[in-house]
PDB file of C-alpha atoms in Angstrom:
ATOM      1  CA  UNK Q   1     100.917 113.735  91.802  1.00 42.00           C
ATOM      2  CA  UNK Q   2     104.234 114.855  92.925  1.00 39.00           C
ATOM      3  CA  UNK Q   3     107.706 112.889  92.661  1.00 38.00           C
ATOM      4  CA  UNK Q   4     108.187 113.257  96.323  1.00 39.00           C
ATOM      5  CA  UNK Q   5     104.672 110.953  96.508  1.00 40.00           C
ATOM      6  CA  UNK Q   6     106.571 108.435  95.115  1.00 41.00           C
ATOM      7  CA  UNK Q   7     109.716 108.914  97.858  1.00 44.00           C
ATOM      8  CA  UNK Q   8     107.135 108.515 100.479  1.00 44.00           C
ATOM      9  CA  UNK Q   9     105.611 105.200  99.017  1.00 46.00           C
ATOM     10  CA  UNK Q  10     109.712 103.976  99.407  1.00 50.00           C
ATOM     11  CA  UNK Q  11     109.702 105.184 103.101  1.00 52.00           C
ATOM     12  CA  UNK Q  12     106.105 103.306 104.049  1.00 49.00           C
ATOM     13  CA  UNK Q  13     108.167  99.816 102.511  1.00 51.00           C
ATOM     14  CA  UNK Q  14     111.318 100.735 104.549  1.00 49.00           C
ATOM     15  CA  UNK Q  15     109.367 100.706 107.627  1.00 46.00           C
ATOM     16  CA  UNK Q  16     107.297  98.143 106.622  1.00 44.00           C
ATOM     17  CA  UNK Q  17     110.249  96.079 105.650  1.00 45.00           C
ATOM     18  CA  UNK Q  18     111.974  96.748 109.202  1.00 43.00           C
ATOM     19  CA  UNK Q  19     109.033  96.735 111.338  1.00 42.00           C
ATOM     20  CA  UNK Q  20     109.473  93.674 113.970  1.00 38.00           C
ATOM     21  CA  UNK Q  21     105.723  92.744 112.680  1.00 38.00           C
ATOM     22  CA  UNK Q  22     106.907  91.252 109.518  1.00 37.00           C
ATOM     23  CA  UNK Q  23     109.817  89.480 111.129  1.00 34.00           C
ATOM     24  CA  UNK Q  24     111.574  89.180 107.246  1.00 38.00           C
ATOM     25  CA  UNK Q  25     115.179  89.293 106.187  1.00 38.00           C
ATOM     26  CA  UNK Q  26     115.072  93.532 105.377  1.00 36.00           C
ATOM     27  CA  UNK Q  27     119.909 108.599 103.187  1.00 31.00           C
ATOM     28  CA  UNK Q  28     123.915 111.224 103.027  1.00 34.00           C
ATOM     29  CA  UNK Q  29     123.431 111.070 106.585  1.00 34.00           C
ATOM     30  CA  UNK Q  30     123.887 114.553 108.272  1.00 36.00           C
ATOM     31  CA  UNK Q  31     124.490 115.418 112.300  1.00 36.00           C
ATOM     32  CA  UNK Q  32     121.496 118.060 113.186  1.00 37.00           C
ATOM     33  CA  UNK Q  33     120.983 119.760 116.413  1.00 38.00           C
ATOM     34  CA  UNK Q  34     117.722 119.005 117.965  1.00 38.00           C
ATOM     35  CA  UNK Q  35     116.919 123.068 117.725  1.00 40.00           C
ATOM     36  CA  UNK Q  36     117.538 123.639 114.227  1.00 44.00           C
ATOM     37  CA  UNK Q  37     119.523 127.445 113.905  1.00 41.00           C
ATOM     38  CA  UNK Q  38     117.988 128.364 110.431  1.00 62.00           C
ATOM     39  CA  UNK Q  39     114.329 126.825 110.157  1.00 75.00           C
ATOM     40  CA  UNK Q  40     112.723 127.246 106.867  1.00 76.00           C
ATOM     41  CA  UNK Q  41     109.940 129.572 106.070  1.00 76.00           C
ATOM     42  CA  UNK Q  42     106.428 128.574 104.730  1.00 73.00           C
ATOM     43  CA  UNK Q  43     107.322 130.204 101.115  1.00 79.00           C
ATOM     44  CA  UNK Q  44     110.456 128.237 101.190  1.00 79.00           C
ATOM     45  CA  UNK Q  45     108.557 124.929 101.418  1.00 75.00           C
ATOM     46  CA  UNK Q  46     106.071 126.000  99.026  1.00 77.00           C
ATOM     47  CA  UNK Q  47     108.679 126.821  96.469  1.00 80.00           C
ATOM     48  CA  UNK Q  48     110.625 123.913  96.543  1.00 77.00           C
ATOM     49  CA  UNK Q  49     107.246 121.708  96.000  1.00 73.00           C
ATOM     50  CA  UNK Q  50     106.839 123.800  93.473  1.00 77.00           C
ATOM     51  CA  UNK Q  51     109.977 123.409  91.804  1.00 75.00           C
ATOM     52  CA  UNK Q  52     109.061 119.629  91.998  1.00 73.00           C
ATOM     53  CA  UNK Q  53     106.225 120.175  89.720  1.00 70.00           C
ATOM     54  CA  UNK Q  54     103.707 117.237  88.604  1.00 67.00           C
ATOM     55  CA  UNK Q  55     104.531 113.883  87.672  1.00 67.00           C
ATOM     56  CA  UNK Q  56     102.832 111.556  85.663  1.00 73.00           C
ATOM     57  CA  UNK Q  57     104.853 108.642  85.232  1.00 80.00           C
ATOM     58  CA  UNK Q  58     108.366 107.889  87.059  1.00 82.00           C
ATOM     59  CA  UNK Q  59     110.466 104.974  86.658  1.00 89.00           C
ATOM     60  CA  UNK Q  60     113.875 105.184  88.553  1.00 90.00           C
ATOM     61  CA  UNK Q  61     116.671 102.295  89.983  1.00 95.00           C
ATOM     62  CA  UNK Q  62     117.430 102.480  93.658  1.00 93.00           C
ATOM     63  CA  UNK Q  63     120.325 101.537  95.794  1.00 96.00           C
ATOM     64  CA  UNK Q  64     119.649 101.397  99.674  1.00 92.00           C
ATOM     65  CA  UNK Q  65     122.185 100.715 102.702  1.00 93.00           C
ATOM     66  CA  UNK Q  66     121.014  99.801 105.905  1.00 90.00           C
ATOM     67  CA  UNK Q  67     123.453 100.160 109.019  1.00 90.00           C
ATOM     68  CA  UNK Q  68     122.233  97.350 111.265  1.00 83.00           C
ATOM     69  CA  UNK Q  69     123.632  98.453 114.467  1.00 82.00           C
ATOM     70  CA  UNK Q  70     126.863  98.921 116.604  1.00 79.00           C
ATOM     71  CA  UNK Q  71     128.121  95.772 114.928  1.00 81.00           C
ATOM     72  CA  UNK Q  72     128.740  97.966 111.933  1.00 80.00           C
ATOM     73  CA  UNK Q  73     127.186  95.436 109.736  1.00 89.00           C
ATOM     74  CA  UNK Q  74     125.030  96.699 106.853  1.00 92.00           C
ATOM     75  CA  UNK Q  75     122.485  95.158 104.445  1.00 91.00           C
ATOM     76  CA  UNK Q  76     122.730  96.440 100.934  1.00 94.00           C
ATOM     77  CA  UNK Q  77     119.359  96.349  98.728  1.00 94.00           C
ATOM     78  CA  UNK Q  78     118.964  97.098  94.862  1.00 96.00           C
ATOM     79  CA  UNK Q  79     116.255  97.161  92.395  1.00 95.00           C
ATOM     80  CA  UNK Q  80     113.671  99.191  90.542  1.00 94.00           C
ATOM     81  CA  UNK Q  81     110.515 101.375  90.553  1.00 87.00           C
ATOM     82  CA  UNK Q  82     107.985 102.850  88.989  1.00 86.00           C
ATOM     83  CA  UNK Q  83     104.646 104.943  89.812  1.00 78.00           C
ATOM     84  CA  UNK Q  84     102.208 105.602  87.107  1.00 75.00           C
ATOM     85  CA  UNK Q  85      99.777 108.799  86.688  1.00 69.00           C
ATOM     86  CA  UNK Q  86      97.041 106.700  88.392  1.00 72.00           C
ATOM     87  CA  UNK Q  87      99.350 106.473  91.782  1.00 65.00           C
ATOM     88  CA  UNK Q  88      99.777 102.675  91.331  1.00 75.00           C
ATOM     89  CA  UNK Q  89     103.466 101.839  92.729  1.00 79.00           C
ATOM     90  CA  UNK Q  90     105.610  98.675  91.899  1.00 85.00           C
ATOM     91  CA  UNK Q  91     108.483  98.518  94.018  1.00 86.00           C
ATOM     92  CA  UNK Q  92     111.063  95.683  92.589  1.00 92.00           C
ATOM     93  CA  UNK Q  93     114.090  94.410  95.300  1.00 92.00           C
ATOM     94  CA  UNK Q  94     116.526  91.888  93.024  1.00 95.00           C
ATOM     95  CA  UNK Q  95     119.508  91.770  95.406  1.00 94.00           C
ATOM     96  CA  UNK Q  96     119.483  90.709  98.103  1.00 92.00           C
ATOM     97  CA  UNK Q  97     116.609  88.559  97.926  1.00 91.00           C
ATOM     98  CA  UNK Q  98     113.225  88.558  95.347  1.00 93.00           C
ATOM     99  CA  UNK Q  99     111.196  91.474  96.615  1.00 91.00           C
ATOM    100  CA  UNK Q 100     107.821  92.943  95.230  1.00 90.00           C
ATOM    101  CA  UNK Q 101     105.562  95.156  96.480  1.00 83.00           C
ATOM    102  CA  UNK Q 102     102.367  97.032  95.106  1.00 82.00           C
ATOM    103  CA  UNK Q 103     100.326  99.494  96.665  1.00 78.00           C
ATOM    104  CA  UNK Q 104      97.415 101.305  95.130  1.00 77.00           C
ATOM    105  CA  UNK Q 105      94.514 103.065  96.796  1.00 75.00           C
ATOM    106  CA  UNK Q 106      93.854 101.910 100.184  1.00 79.00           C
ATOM    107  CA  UNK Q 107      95.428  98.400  99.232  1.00 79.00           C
ATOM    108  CA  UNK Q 108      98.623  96.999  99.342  1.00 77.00           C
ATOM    109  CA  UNK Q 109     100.769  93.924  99.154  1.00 83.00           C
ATOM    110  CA  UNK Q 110     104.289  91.960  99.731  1.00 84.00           C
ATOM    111  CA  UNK Q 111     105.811  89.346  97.931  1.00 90.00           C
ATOM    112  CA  UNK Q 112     108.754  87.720  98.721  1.00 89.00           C
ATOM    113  CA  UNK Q 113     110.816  85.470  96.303  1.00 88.00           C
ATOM    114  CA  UNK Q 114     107.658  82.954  94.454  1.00 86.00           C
ATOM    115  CA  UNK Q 115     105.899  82.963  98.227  1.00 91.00           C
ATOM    116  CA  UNK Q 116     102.364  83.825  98.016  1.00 92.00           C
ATOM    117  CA  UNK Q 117     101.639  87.980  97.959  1.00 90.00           C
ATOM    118  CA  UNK Q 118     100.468  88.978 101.759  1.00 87.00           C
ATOM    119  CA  UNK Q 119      97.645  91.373 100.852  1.00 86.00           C
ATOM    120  CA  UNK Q 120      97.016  94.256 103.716  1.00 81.00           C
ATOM    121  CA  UNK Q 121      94.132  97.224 103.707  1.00 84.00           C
ATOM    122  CA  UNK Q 122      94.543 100.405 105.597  1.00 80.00           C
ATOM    123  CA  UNK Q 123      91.489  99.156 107.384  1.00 86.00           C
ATOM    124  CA  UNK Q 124      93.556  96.220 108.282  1.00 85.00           C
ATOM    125  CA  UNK Q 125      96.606  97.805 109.712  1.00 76.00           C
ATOM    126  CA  UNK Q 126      95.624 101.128 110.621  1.00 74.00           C
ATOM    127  CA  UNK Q 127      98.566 102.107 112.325  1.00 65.00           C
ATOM    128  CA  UNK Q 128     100.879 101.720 109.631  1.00 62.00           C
ATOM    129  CA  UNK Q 129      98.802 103.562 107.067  1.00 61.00           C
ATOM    130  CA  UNK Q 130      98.529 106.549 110.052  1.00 61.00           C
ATOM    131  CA  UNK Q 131     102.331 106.306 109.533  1.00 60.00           C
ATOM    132  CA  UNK Q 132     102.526 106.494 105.949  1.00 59.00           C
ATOM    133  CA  UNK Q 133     100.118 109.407 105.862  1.00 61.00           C
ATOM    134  CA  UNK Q 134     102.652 110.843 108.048  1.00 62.00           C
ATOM    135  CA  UNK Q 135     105.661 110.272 106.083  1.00 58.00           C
ATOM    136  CA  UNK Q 136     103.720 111.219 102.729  1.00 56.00           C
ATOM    137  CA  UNK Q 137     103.193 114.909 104.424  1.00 61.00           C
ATOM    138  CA  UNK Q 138     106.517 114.744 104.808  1.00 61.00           C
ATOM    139  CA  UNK Q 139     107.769 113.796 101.317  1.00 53.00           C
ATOM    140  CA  UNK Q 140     105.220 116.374  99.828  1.00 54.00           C
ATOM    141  CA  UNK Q 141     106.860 118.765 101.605  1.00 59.00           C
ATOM    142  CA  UNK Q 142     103.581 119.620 102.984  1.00 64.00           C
ATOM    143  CA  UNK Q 143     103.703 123.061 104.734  1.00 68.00           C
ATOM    144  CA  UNK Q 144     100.696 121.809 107.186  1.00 71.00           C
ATOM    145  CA  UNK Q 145     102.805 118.868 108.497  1.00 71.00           C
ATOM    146  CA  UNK Q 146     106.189 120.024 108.666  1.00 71.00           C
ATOM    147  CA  UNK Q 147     105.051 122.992 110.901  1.00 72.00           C
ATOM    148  CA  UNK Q 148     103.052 121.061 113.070  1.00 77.00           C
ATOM    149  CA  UNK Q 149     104.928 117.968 113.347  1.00 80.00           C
ATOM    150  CA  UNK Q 150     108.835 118.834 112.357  1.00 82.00           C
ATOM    151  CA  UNK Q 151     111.696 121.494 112.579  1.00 83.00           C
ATOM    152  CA  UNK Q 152     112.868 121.760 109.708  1.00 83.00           C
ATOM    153  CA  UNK Q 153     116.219 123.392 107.335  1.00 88.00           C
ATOM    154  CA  UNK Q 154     116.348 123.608 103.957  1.00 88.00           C
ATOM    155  CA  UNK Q 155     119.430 124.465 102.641  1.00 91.00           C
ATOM    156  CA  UNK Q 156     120.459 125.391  98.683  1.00 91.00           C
ATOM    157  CA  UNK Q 157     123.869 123.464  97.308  1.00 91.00           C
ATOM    158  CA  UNK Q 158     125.865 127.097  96.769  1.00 90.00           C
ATOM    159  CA  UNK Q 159     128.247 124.825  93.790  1.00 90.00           C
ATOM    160  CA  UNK Q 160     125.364 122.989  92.044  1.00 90.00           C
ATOM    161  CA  UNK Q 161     122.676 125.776  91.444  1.00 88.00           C
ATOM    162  CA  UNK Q 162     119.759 124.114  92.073  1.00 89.00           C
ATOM    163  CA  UNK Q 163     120.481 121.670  94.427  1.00 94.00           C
ATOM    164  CA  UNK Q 164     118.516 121.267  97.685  1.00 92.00           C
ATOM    165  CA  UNK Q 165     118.560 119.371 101.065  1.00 93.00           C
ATOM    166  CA  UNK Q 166     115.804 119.606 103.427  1.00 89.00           C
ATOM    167  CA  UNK Q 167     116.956 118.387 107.210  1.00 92.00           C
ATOM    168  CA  UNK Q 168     113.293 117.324 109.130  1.00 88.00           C
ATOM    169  CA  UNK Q 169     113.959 116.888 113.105  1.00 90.00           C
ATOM    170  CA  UNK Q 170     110.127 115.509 114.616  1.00 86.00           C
ATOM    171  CA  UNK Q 171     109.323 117.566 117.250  1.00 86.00           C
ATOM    172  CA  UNK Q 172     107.351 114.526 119.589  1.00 83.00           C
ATOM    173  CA  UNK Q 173     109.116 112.038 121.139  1.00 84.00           C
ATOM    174  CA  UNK Q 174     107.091 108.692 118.909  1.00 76.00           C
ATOM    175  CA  UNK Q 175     108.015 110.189 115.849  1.00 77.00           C
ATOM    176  CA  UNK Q 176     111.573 110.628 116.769  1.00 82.00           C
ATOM    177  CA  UNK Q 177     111.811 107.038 118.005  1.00 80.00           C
ATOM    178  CA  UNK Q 178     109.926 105.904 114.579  1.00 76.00           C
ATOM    179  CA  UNK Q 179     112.092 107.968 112.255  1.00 79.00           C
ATOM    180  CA  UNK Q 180     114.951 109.532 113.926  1.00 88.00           C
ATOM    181  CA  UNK Q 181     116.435 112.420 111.164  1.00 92.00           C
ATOM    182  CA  UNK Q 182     114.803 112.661 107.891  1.00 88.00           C
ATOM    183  CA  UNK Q 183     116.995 113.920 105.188  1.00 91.00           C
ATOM    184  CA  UNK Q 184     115.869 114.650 101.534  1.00 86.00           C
ATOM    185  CA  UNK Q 185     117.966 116.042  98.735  1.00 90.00           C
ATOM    186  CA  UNK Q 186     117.290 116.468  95.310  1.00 89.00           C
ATOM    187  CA  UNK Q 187     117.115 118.889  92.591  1.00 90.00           C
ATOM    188  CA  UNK Q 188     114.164 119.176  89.893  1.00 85.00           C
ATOM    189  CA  UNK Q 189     113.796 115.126  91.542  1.00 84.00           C
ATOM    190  CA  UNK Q 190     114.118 113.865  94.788  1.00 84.00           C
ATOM    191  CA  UNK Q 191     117.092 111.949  94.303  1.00 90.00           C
ATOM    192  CA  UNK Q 192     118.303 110.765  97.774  1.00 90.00           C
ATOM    193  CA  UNK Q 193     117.095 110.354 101.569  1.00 84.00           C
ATOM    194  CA  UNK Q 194     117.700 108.934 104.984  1.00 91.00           C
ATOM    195  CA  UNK Q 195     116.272 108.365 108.302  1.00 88.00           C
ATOM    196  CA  UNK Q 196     118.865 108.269 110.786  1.00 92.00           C
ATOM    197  CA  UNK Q 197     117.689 106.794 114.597  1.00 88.00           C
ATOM    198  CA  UNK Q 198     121.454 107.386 115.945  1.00 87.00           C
ATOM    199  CA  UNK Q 199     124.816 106.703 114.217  1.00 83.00           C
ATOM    200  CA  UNK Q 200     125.007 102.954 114.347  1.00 87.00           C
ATOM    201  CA  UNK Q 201     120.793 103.290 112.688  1.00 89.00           C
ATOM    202  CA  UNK Q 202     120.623 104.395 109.707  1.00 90.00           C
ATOM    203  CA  UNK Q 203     118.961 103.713 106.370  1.00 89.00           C
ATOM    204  CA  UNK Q 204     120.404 105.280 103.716  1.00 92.00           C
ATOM    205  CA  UNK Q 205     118.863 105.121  99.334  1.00 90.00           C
ATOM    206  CA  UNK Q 206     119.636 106.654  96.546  1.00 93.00           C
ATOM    207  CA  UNK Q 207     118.071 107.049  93.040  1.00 91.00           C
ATOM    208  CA  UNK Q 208     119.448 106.655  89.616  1.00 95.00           C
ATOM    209  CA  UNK Q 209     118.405 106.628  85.998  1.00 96.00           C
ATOM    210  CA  UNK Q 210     115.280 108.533  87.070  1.00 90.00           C
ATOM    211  CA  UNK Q 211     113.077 108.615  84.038  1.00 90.00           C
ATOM    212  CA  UNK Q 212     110.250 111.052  84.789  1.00 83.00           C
ATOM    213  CA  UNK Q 213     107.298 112.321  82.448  1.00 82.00           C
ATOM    214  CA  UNK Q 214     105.252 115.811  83.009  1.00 75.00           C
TER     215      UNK Q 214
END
């Protein structure tokens, strides 16, 4: 499994989390044209996955901002994660309020503060899985998805060698509504993303203390 599976797990519980469905209390953010003037080539995708490599077991802090509007209010989250070599994901919000969430397989579930888990199926709620399958693509890097689906930059750091952000624009009109920009940035990890709907829309998380096995 790749790190970036694990970023895409995070993405499925941000929109999960902010989806009106759920009705519950709930990356650098970059200005992109809508034609993007450099798009990245096939062998540049495929490189940087590579460069990712395969990860067994990841366990990692997180920090996440959410800009809630043209009030200019935002919601700042903080916690843990982890994802094992079987693909099992425990996702850990402390602050501001008790949050857990597992998903494994085809199964996942929400738990907030010592409330009773709410256990959902992809068979269950189809439509957000068809998301997340989306998003995962994405996350991958997945050559198939961002060609079909996305237009996309990657750009190299030129001060830290190794450094990488990859700017995603969706090219129809759902997706754009549903994720606005999708910015991912990293180096041998992914370290930091954000989906950005328009300036005042914005979530924003970072990783830290990444502890990653081969």
């Amino acid at each position: 499994m790749r790190t970036s599976v694990m970023v895409a797990s995070l993405l499925v519980i941000t929109f999960l989390v902010s989806s009106p469905s759920m009705a519950q209390p709930p990356l650098k953010v970059a200005e992109v044209s809508s034609s993007v003037a450099s798009e990245a080539s096939s062998s540049q995708w495929e490189d940087l996955a590579k460069r990712l490599g395969d990860v067994k077991q990841l366990k990692a802090a997180f920090t996440q901002t959410r800009w809630l509007g043209a009030t200019g209010q935002t919601l700042t989250s903080t916690g843990t994660l982890e994802l094992d070599h079987a693909g099992a994901f425990l996702w850990t919000q402390l602050v501001p309020f008790k949050q857990v969430v597992r998903l494994q397989g085809d199964t996942f579930s929400i738990q907030y503060e010592d409330e009773p888990a709410e256990v959902m199926t992809k068979a269950t709620h189809p439509a957000v899985w068809a998301a997340a399958e989306m998003l995962a693509g994405v996350m991958r890097l997945d050559v198939a998805t961002l060609t079909q689906h996305f237009t996309g930059a990657l750009k190299e750091d030129p001060v830290k060698k190794g450094s990488w952000t990859a700017t995603l624009e969706p090219k129809e009109a759902h997706l754009k509504q549903l994720l606005g920009t999708v910015v991912v940035s990293g180096d041998t990890v992914v370290r930091a993303f954000t989906m950005t709907l328009n300036p005042d829309n914005r979530t924003e998380m970072t990783l830290s203390d990444i502890e990653v096995v081969r």
